[in-house]
Short mmCIF file of C-alpha atoms and ligand atoms in Angstrom, two decimals:
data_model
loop_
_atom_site.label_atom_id
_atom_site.label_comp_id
_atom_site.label_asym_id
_atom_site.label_seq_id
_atom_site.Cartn_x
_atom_site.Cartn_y
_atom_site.Cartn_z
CA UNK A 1 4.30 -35.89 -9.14
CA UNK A 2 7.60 -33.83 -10.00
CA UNK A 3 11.12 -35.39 -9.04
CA UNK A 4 12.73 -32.43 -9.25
CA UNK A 5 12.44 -28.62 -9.19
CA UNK A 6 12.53 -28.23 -13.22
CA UNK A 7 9.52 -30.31 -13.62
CA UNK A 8 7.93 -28.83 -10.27
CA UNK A 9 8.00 -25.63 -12.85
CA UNK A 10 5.21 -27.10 -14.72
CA UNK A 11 2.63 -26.57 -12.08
CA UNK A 12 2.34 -23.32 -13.27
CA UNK A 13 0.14 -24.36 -15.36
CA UNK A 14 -2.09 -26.38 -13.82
CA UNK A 15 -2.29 -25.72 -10.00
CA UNK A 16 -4.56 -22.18 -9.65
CA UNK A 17 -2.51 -21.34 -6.42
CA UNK A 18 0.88 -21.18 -8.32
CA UNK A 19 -0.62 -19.15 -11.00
CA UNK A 20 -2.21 -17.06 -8.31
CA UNK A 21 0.59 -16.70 -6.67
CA UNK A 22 2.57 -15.64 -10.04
CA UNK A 23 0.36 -12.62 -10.47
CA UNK A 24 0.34 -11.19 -6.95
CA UNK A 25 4.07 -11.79 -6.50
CA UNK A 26 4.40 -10.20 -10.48
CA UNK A 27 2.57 -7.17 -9.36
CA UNK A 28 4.24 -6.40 -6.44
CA UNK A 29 7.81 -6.36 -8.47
CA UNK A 30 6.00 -4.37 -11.04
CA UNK A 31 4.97 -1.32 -7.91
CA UNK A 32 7.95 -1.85 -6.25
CA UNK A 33 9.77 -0.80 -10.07
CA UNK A 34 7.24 2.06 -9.96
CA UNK A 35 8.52 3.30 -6.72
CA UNK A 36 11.92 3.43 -7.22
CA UNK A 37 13.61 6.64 -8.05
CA UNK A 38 15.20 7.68 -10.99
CA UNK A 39 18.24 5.64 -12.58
CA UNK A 40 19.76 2.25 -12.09
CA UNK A 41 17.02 -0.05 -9.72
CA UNK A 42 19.27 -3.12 -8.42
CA UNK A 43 17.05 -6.07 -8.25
CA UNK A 44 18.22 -9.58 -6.43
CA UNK A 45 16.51 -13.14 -6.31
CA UNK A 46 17.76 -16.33 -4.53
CA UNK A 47 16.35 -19.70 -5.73
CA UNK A 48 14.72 -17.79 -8.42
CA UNK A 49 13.58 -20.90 -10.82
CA UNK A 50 13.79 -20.12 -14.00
CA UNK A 51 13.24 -16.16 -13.15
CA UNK A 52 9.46 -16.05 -14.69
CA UNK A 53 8.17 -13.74 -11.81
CA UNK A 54 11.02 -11.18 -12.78
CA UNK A 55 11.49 -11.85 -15.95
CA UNK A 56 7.39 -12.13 -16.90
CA UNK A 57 7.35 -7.94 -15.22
CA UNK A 58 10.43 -6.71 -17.16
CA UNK A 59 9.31 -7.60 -20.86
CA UNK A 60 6.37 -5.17 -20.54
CA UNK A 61 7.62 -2.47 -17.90
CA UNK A 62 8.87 0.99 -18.79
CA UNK A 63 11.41 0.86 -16.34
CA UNK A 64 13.34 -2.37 -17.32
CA UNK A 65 15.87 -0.63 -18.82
CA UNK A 66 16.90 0.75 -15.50
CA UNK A 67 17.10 -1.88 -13.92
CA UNK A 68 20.01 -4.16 -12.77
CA UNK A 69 19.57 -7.86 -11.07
CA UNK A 70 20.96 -11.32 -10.39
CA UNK A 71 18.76 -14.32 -10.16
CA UNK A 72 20.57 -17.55 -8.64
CA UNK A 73 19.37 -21.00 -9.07
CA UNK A 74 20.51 -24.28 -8.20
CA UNK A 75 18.90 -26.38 -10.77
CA UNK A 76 21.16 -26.02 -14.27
CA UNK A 77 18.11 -26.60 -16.38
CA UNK A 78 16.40 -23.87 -14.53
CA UNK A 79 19.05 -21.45 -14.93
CA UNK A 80 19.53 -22.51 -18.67
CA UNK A 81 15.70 -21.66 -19.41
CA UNK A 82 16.16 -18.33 -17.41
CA UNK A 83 19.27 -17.30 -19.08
CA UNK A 84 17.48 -17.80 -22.69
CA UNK A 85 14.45 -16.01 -21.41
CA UNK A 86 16.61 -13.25 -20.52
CA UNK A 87 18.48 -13.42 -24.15
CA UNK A 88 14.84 -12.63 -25.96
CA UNK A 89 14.20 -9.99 -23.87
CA UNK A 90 17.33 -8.43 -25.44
CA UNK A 91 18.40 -7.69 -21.68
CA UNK A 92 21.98 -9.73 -21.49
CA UNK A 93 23.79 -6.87 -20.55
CA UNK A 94 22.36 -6.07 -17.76
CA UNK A 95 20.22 -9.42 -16.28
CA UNK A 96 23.06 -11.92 -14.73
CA UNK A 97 21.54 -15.37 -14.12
CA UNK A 98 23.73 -17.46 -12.06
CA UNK A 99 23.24 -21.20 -11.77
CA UNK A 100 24.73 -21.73 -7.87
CA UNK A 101 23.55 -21.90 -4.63
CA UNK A 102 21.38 -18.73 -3.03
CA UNK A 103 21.75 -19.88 0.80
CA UNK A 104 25.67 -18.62 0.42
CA UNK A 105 25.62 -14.41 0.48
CA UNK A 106 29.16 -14.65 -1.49
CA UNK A 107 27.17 -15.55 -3.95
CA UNK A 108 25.12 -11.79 -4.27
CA UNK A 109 28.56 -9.86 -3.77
CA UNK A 110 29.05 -7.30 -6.07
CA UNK A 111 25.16 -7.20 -6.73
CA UNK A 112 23.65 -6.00 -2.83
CA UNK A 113 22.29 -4.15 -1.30
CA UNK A 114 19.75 -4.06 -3.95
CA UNK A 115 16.00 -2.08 -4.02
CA UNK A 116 14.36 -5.38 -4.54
CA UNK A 117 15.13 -8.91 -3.02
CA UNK A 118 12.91 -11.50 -4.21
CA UNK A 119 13.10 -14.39 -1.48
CA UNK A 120 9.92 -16.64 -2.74
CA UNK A 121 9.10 -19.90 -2.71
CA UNK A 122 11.77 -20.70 0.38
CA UNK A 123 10.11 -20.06 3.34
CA UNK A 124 8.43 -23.35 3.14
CA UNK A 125 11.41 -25.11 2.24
CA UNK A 126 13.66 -24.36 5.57
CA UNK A 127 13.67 -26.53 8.43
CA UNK A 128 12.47 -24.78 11.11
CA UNK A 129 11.46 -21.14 12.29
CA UNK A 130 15.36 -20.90 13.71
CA UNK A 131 15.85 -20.73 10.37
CA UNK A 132 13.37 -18.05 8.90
CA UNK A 133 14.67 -15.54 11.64
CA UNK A 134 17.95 -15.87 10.29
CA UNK A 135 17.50 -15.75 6.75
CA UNK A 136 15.21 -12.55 7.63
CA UNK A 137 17.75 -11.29 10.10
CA UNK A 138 20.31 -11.02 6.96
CA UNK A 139 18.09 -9.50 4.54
CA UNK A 140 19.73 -5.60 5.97
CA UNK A 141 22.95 -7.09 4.20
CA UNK A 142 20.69 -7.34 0.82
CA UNK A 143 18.53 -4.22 1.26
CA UNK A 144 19.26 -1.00 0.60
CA UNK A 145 17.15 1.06 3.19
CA UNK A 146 13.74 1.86 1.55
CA UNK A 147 14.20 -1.14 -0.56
CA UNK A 148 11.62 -3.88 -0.71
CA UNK A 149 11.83 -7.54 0.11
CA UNK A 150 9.25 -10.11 -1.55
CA UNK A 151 8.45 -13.40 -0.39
CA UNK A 152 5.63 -16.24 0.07
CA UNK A 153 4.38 -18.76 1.88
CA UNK A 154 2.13 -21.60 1.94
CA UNK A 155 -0.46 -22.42 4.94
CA UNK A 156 -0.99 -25.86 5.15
CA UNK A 157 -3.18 -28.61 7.83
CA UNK A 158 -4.84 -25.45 8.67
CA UNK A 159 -2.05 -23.42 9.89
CA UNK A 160 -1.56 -19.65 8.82
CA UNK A 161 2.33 -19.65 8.58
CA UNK A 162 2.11 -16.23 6.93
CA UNK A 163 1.34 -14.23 10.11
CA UNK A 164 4.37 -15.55 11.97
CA UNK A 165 6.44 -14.54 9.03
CA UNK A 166 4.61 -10.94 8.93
CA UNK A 167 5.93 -10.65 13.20
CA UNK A 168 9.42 -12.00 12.14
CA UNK A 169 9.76 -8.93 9.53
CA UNK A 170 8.62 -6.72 11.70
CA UNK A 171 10.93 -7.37 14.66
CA UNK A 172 13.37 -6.94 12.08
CA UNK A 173 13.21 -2.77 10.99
CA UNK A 174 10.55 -3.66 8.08
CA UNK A 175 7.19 -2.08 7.38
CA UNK A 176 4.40 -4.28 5.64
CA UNK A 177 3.78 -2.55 2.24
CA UNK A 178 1.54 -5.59 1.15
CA UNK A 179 0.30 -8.84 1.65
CA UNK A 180 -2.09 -11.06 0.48
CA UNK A 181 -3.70 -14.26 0.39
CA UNK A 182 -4.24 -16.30 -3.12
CA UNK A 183 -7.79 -16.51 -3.55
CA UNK A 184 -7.28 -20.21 -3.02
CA UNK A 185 -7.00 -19.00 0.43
CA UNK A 186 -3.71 -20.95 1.49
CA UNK A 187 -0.56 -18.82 -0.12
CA UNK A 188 0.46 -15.99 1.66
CA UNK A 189 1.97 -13.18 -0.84
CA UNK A 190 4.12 -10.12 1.25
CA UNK A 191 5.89 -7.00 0.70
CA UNK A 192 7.84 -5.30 3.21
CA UNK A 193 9.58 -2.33 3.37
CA UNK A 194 13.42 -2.11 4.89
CA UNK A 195 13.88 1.07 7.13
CA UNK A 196 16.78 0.11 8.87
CA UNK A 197 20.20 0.78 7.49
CA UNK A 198 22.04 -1.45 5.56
CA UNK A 199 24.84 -3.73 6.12
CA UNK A 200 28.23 -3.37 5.14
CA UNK A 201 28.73 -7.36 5.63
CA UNK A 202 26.58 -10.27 6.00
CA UNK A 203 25.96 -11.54 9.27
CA UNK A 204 26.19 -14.87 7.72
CA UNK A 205 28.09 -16.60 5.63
CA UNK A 206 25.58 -19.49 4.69
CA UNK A 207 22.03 -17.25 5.46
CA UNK A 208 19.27 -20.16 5.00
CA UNK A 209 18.76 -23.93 4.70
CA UNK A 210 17.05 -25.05 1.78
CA UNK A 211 15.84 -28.34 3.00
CA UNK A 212 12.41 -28.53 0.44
CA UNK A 213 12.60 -31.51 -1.82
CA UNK A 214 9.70 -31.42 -4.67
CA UNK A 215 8.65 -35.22 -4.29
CA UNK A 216 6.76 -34.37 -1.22
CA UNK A 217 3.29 -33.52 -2.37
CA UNK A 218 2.51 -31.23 0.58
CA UNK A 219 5.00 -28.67 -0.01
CA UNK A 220 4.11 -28.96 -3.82
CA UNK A 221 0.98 -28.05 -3.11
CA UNK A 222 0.85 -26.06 -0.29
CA UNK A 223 3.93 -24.90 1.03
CA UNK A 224 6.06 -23.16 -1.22
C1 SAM B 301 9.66 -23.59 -4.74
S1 SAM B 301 10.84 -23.29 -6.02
C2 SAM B 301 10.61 -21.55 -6.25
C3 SAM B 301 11.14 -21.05 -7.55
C4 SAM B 301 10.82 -19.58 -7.82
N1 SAM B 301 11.34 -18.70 -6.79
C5 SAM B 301 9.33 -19.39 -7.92
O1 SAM B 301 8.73 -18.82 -7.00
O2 SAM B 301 8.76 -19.84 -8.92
C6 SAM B 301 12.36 -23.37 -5.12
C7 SAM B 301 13.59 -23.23 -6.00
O3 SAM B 301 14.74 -23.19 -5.18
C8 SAM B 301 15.81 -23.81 -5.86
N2 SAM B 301 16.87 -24.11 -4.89
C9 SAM B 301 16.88 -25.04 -3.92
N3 SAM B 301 18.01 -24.97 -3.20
C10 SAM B 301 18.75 -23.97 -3.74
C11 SAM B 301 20.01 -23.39 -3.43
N4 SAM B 301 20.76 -23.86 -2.41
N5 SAM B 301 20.46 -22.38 -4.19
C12 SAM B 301 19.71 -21.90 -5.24
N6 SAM B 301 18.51 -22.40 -5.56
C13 SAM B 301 18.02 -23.42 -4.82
C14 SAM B 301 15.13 -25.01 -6.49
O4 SAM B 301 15.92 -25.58 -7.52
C15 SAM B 301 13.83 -24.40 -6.97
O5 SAM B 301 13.94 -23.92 -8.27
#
């Protein structure tokens, strides 16, 4: 059992609904790239790991050049790994990797609102729905209108958290572009569309919780 998020990492390789997961959440960065018009595509992820869903799209996509994005991670190891993976891909100048904590917005400034916020594996690591609304209820303050925010979540003891998730965006001025379930049948994987108009500030200053710890086999499995 992992003791902490770096070693959670390695699941990857072993648990099929991770890897699933991977690939769905990889090819919904890779359309939402194809989508975006011409020049500079601003790309954001909070508690991004070591950046592999990003990261894994840009090294074959034609448009990685365009694009612009900070990933922010708690874990230093994490960020380390991310920061070298973004060194081989020869894209320093223009991939920031910041090793701090993604539940503050001060810590996108300068980078939102972006086309593409990637927001997954935290919805099942907050404490409560409360939570969820409010994390979702900033996202305007990330999004550029037409832009696309990406998340997940896990369905465990028989409960399909997804669908309350899908209500919450759409109460909140998005469209559902996408979503999908991990043929393991207990990962949801959405994309929704923002079509309200952005915000100038954050209604928050801390937006989420991140309550998650990785000992806890359920939300290794199941939940993220
Ligand atoms: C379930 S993992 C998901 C990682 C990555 N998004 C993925 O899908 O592979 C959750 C990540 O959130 C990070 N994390 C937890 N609290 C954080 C915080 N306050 N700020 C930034 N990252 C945080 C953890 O270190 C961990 O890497």
């Amino acid at each position: 059992m992992p003791k902490d998020w770096f070693e959670w990492h390695d699941l990857y390789q072993t648990q099929d609904v991770l890897q699933q997961r991977l690939e769905i959440v990889q090819k919904y960065i890779s359309d939402s790239l194809d989508a975006a018009p011409k020049g500079t595509i601003q790309v954001v992820s909070a508690c991004s790991g070591d950046g592999r869903d990003l990261l894994g799209v840009l090294a074959n996509h034609p448009r990685a050049k365009d694009v612009r994005a900070r990933l922010v991670e708690l874990n230093p190891q994490l960020a380390e790994r991310g920061k070298q993976a973004i060194a081989q891909l020869g894209l320093a100048d223009q991939i920031e990797f910041i090793n701090g904590d993604a539940t503050l917005t001060a810590s996108f400034a300068g980078a939102v609102p972006a086309d593409i916020a990637i927001v997954c594996g935290i919805f099942g690591n907050l404490p409560d729905e409360e939570v969820l609304q409010q994390l979702i209820r900033n996202l305007p303050y990330f999004l550029k209108t037409g832009g696309f925010a990406l998340w997940t979540r896990g369905h465990r003891d028989g409960v399909n958290y997804s669908e309350r998730v899908r209500q919450i965006f759409q109460e909140n001025q998005f469209t559902e572009v996408d979503f999908q379930l991990t043929a393991t049948g207990n990962m949801g994987v959405g994309r929704h569309r923002f079509e309200g108009q952005t915000l100038a500030a954050p209604i928050d200053e801390q937006f989420f919780v991140f309550t998650g710890t990785p000992d806890k086999i359920g939300l290794i499995v199941s939940s993220p």
